[in-house]
Short mmCIF file of C-alpha atoms in Angstrom, two decimals:
data_model
loop_
_atom_site.label_atom_id
_atom_site.label_comp_id
_atom_site.label_asym_id
_atom_site.label_seq_id
_atom_site.Cartn_x
_atom_site.Cartn_y
_atom_site.Cartn_z
CA MET A 1 14.80 -28.97 3.86
CA GLU A 2 17.71 -28.23 1.45
CA ARG A 3 21.31 -26.97 3.29
CA GLY A 4 21.25 -23.36 3.14
CA ALA A 5 17.43 -22.82 2.42
CA VAL A 6 15.54 -20.25 4.31
CA PRO A 7 11.93 -21.27 5.32
CA CYS A 8 9.07 -19.04 4.41
CA ALA A 9 7.52 -17.12 7.45
CA GLU A 10 3.91 -17.94 8.04
CA ILE A 11 1.51 -15.16 9.28
CA PRO A 12 -1.73 -15.91 10.85
CA ALA A 13 -4.56 -14.53 8.70
CA ASP A 14 -8.23 -14.57 7.78
CA PRO A 15 -9.00 -17.02 6.55
CA SER A 16 -5.67 -19.22 6.72
CA PRO A 17 -2.10 -18.62 7.44
CA PHE A 18 -0.34 -16.73 4.83
CA ALA A 19 3.12 -18.20 3.86
CA LEU A 20 5.84 -15.54 3.02
CA ASP A 21 8.85 -16.00 1.09
CA VAL A 22 10.68 -12.72 1.73
CA ALA A 23 12.76 -12.99 -1.38
CA ARG A 24 9.30 -13.18 -3.71
CA ALA A 25 7.64 -10.61 -1.58
CA ALA A 26 7.07 -6.78 -1.66
CA LEU A 27 5.61 -4.11 0.59
CA LEU A 28 3.16 -2.30 -1.25
CA VAL A 29 2.35 1.23 0.70
CA ILE A 30 -0.87 3.05 -1.15
CA ASP A 31 -1.29 6.82 -1.23
CA MET A 32 -0.06 7.94 2.21
CA GLN A 33 0.13 11.54 0.74
CA ARG A 34 -0.44 14.93 2.08
CA ASP A 35 -3.27 15.40 -0.19
CA PHE A 36 -5.18 12.92 1.81
CA LEU A 37 -3.60 12.59 5.26
CA GLU A 38 -3.42 16.52 6.06
CA PRO A 39 -5.78 19.42 6.41
CA GLY A 40 -5.97 21.49 3.31
CA GLY A 41 -5.72 18.54 0.83
CA PHE A 42 -7.96 16.79 -1.64
CA GLY A 43 -9.84 14.47 1.12
CA ALA A 44 -10.26 17.60 3.42
CA ALA A 45 -11.72 19.57 0.52
CA LEU A 46 -14.41 16.89 0.06
CA GLY A 47 -15.35 17.25 3.49
CA ASN A 48 -13.81 14.35 5.03
CA ASP A 49 -12.04 14.31 8.44
CA VAL A 50 -8.49 13.29 7.68
CA SER A 51 -7.72 12.65 11.31
CA LEU A 52 -9.22 9.16 10.72
CA LEU A 53 -6.72 8.39 8.11
CA ARG A 54 -3.73 9.07 10.72
CA SER A 55 -4.23 6.23 12.65
CA ALA A 56 -2.41 3.87 9.52
CA ILE A 57 0.65 5.94 10.05
CA GLY A 58 2.19 4.29 12.97
CA PRO A 59 1.56 0.73 11.47
CA CYS A 60 2.74 1.65 8.38
CA ARG A 61 5.73 2.99 9.88
CA ALA A 62 6.61 -0.14 11.55
CA LEU A 63 6.16 -2.33 8.56
CA LEU A 64 8.24 -0.22 6.54
CA GLU A 65 11.01 -0.54 9.29
CA SER A 66 10.62 -4.23 9.34
CA ALA A 67 10.25 -4.85 5.78
CA ARG A 68 13.56 -2.93 4.91
CA ALA A 69 15.32 -5.00 8.12
CA ALA A 70 14.13 -8.05 6.55
CA GLY A 71 14.98 -7.06 2.74
CA LEU A 72 11.61 -6.87 1.19
CA LEU A 73 11.06 -4.48 -1.64
CA VAL A 74 9.40 -1.59 -0.76
CA ILE A 75 7.10 0.31 -2.98
CA HIS A 76 5.32 3.01 -2.56
CA THR A 77 2.19 4.80 -4.55
CA ARG A 78 0.73 8.27 -5.33
CA GLU A 79 -2.39 9.13 -7.02
CA GLY A 80 -2.16 12.06 -8.95
CA HIS A 81 -2.06 13.45 -12.61
CA ARG A 82 -0.05 15.48 -14.99
CA PRO A 83 -0.13 19.34 -14.74
CA ASP A 84 -1.97 19.50 -17.90
CA LEU A 85 -4.48 17.06 -16.59
CA ALA A 86 -4.29 15.27 -20.02
CA ASP A 87 -4.67 12.02 -18.14
CA ALA A 88 -7.50 12.82 -15.75
CA PRO A 89 -10.95 11.61 -17.01
CA PRO A 90 -13.34 14.72 -17.39
CA ASN A 91 -15.88 12.89 -15.31
CA LYS A 92 -13.27 12.64 -12.40
CA VAL A 93 -12.14 16.30 -12.66
CA GLN A 94 -15.60 17.60 -12.97
CA ARG A 95 -17.02 16.24 -9.33
CA GLY A 96 -17.96 18.82 -7.13
CA PRO A 97 -17.60 22.39 -6.71
CA PRO A 98 -14.85 23.78 -9.15
CA GLU A 99 -12.75 25.27 -6.23
CA LYS A 100 -12.39 22.05 -4.86
CA ARG A 101 -11.80 19.67 -7.94
CA ILE A 102 -8.53 18.12 -9.08
CA GLY A 103 -6.39 20.72 -10.47
CA ALA A 104 -8.09 23.64 -8.48
CA CYS A 105 -5.39 25.41 -5.97
CA GLY A 106 -5.37 24.61 -2.65
CA PRO A 107 -3.46 25.20 0.50
CA MET A 108 -1.15 22.55 -0.61
CA GLY A 109 -0.78 23.64 -4.40
CA ARG A 110 -2.94 22.15 -7.15
CA ILE A 111 -4.79 19.26 -5.81
CA LEU A 112 -3.87 15.87 -6.89
CA VAL A 113 -1.32 17.17 -9.40
CA ARG A 114 2.38 15.76 -9.51
CA GLY A 115 4.97 17.86 -8.52
CA GLU A 116 2.64 19.98 -6.11
CA PRO A 117 3.36 19.67 -2.34
CA GLY A 118 0.23 18.14 -1.54
CA HIS A 119 1.03 15.12 -3.82
CA GLU A 120 4.05 14.31 -1.79
CA ILE A 121 4.07 11.26 0.75
CA ILE A 122 4.23 12.38 4.39
CA PRO A 123 6.97 12.97 6.03
CA GLU A 124 6.67 10.35 8.14
CA LEU A 125 6.68 7.78 5.71
CA SER A 126 9.06 9.08 3.21
CA PRO A 127 10.70 6.83 0.78
CA LEU A 128 14.31 5.72 1.04
CA ALA A 129 16.78 6.26 -1.71
CA GLY A 130 16.15 3.56 -4.51
CA GLU A 131 12.76 2.84 -3.16
CA PRO A 132 10.59 2.91 -6.24
CA VAL A 133 7.43 5.53 -6.29
CA ILE A 134 4.56 4.50 -8.60
CA ASP A 135 2.80 7.62 -9.89
CA LYS A 136 -0.78 6.45 -10.86
CA PRO A 137 -3.70 8.32 -12.46
CA GLY A 138 -6.18 6.02 -11.40
CA LYS A 139 -7.24 4.12 -7.98
CA GLY A 140 -5.62 0.75 -8.77
CA ALA A 141 -1.47 0.82 -8.44
CA PHE A 142 -1.69 -1.39 -11.86
CA TYR A 143 -3.54 0.79 -13.97
CA GLN A 144 -1.35 2.81 -16.52
CA THR A 145 1.55 1.92 -14.55
CA ASP A 146 4.39 -0.31 -14.83
CA LEU A 147 4.27 -1.99 -11.24
CA ASP A 148 3.26 -5.60 -12.95
CA LEU A 149 6.64 -5.26 -14.83
CA MET A 150 8.51 -4.14 -11.91
CA LEU A 151 7.36 -6.83 -9.77
CA ARG A 152 7.86 -9.60 -12.52
CA ASN A 153 11.40 -8.44 -12.96
CA ARG A 154 12.10 -9.06 -9.54
CA GLY A 155 10.60 -12.27 -9.57
CA ILE A 156 7.64 -11.26 -6.84
CA GLU A 157 4.68 -13.41 -6.33
CA ALA A 158 3.14 -11.99 -3.00
CA LEU A 159 2.39 -8.75 -1.84
CA ILE A 160 1.77 -7.06 1.58
CA VAL A 161 -0.46 -4.19 0.94
CA ALA A 162 -1.31 -1.38 3.25
CA GLY A 163 -2.26 2.39 3.45
CA VAL A 164 -5.14 4.34 2.29
CA THR A 165 -7.97 4.47 1.62
CA THR A 166 -9.22 0.72 2.39
CA GLU A 167 -12.13 0.50 0.10
CA VAL A 168 -10.95 2.46 -2.69
CA CYS A 169 -7.21 2.55 -3.76
CA VAL A 170 -6.14 -0.44 -1.39
CA HIS A 171 -9.25 -2.77 -2.36
CA THR A 172 -8.65 -1.76 -5.89
CA THR A 173 -4.97 -2.53 -5.97
CA VAL A 174 -5.92 -6.01 -4.34
CA ARG A 175 -8.40 -6.68 -6.99
CA GLU A 176 -6.07 -6.10 -9.84
CA ALA A 177 -3.08 -7.91 -7.97
CA ASN A 178 -5.24 -11.07 -7.43
CA ASP A 179 -6.24 -11.04 -11.15
CA ARG A 180 -2.50 -10.91 -12.32
CA GLY A 181 -1.88 -14.01 -10.15
CA TYR A 182 -0.25 -12.17 -7.08
CA ARG A 183 -1.17 -13.29 -3.43
CA CYS A 184 -2.05 -10.31 -1.01
CA LEU A 185 -1.97 -9.88 2.55
CA VAL A 186 -3.59 -6.76 3.88
CA PRO A 187 -2.75 -5.88 7.56
CA GLY A 188 -5.89 -4.18 8.50
CA ASP A 189 -4.88 -1.63 11.06
CA ALA A 190 -2.12 -0.43 8.31
CA CYS A 191 -5.10 0.86 6.62
CA ALA A 192 -7.97 3.16 6.98
CA SER A 193 -10.90 4.89 5.70
CA TYR A 194 -12.61 8.33 5.84
CA PHE A 195 -15.49 5.97 6.65
CA PRO A 196 -14.77 3.30 9.56
CA GLU A 197 -17.80 1.04 8.41
CA PHE A 198 -16.59 0.92 4.71
CA HIS A 199 -12.92 0.16 6.26
CA ALA A 200 -14.50 -2.95 8.26
CA VAL A 201 -16.56 -4.24 5.65
CA GLY A 202 -13.51 -3.45 2.99
CA LEU A 203 -11.24 -6.11 4.93
CA ARG A 204 -14.35 -8.61 5.59
CA MET A 205 -14.75 -8.63 1.76
CA ILE A 206 -11.14 -9.29 1.10
CA ALA A 207 -11.19 -12.44 3.21
CA ALA A 208 -14.66 -13.61 2.48
CA GLN A 209 -15.58 -16.98 0.64
CA GLY A 210 -12.11 -18.46 1.38
CA GLY A 211 -10.16 -15.42 0.56
CA ILE A 212 -11.68 -14.43 -2.52
CA PHE A 213 -9.04 -11.55 -3.10
CA GLY A 214 -6.69 -12.20 -0.46
CA TRP A 215 -5.97 -12.57 3.18
CA VAL A 216 -6.34 -10.19 5.99
CA SER A 217 -4.10 -9.96 8.98
CA THR A 218 -2.52 -7.29 11.45
CA THR A 219 0.56 -5.44 11.67
CA SER A 220 1.93 -7.26 14.90
CA GLN A 221 1.37 -10.68 13.20
CA VAL A 222 3.54 -9.58 9.91
CA LEU A 223 6.37 -7.94 12.03
CA ALA A 224 6.55 -11.25 14.25
CA ALA A 225 6.95 -13.42 11.14
CA LEU A 226 9.33 -11.20 9.65
CA SER A 227 11.52 -11.44 12.80
CA ALA A 228 11.40 -14.77 12.84
CA ASP A 229 12.19 -15.22 9.40
CA LYS A 230 15.25 -13.00 10.06
CA ARG A 231 16.52 -15.10 12.75
CA ALA A 232 15.99 -18.28 10.72
CA ALA A 233 17.68 -16.71 7.88
CA ARG A 234 20.49 -16.13 10.31
CA THR A 235 20.73 -19.62 11.64
CA VAL A 236 20.61 -20.78 8.07
CA GLN A 237 23.77 -18.76 7.12
CA GLU A 238 25.36 -19.94 10.57
CA THR A 239 24.93 -23.42 9.82
CA ALA A 240 26.06 -23.26 6.41
CA GLU A 241 29.24 -21.72 7.62
#
């Protein structure tokens, strides 16, 4: 190893260990919004038990704290549409009873509309000043956004992807990222679904066939690796001095 070089962290994962160069990695937190995680939002309007998603809050918060301390780029996403719904496909808007559709008025404002209270990220995971927030009109974080440009401008090649829901927006984003050449690690306990069986199968699909879309690990494994990487960086700096 060259003098002054910081070794990559190695994270135990399925199907194989995941090498993480902190300088070229980002934490992507998907759609931890009030509309999905709190009563009265879009998720509840569809008849879902939103409490099932709240299991991901603690792990996501731990990942955020560790990523910030380690110097990773942190990016948040929100799914939602323009107030005039011009970016919302009719077949998406017209699902379900009119009073429960995107754009309808709910307890937290118009459902899945940008600028409304329900569109905001839950207070427990609020972005810090300077952390990019991607507003996306679809399930995937790359569709009709500048996420890919943002990552390439910063030399990012690996993503830690957490958030909700596992089988929809997280899965879609990991698939999109894989097609664009990014390596993705999904801490399974930092994701959640309204349907536990979908969550379990979604994680299995990511790691299947030698990691067809990415790698699956746990929050504790990621935190341990980031902590070890931080200690290694201090050792390298002290040696260089």
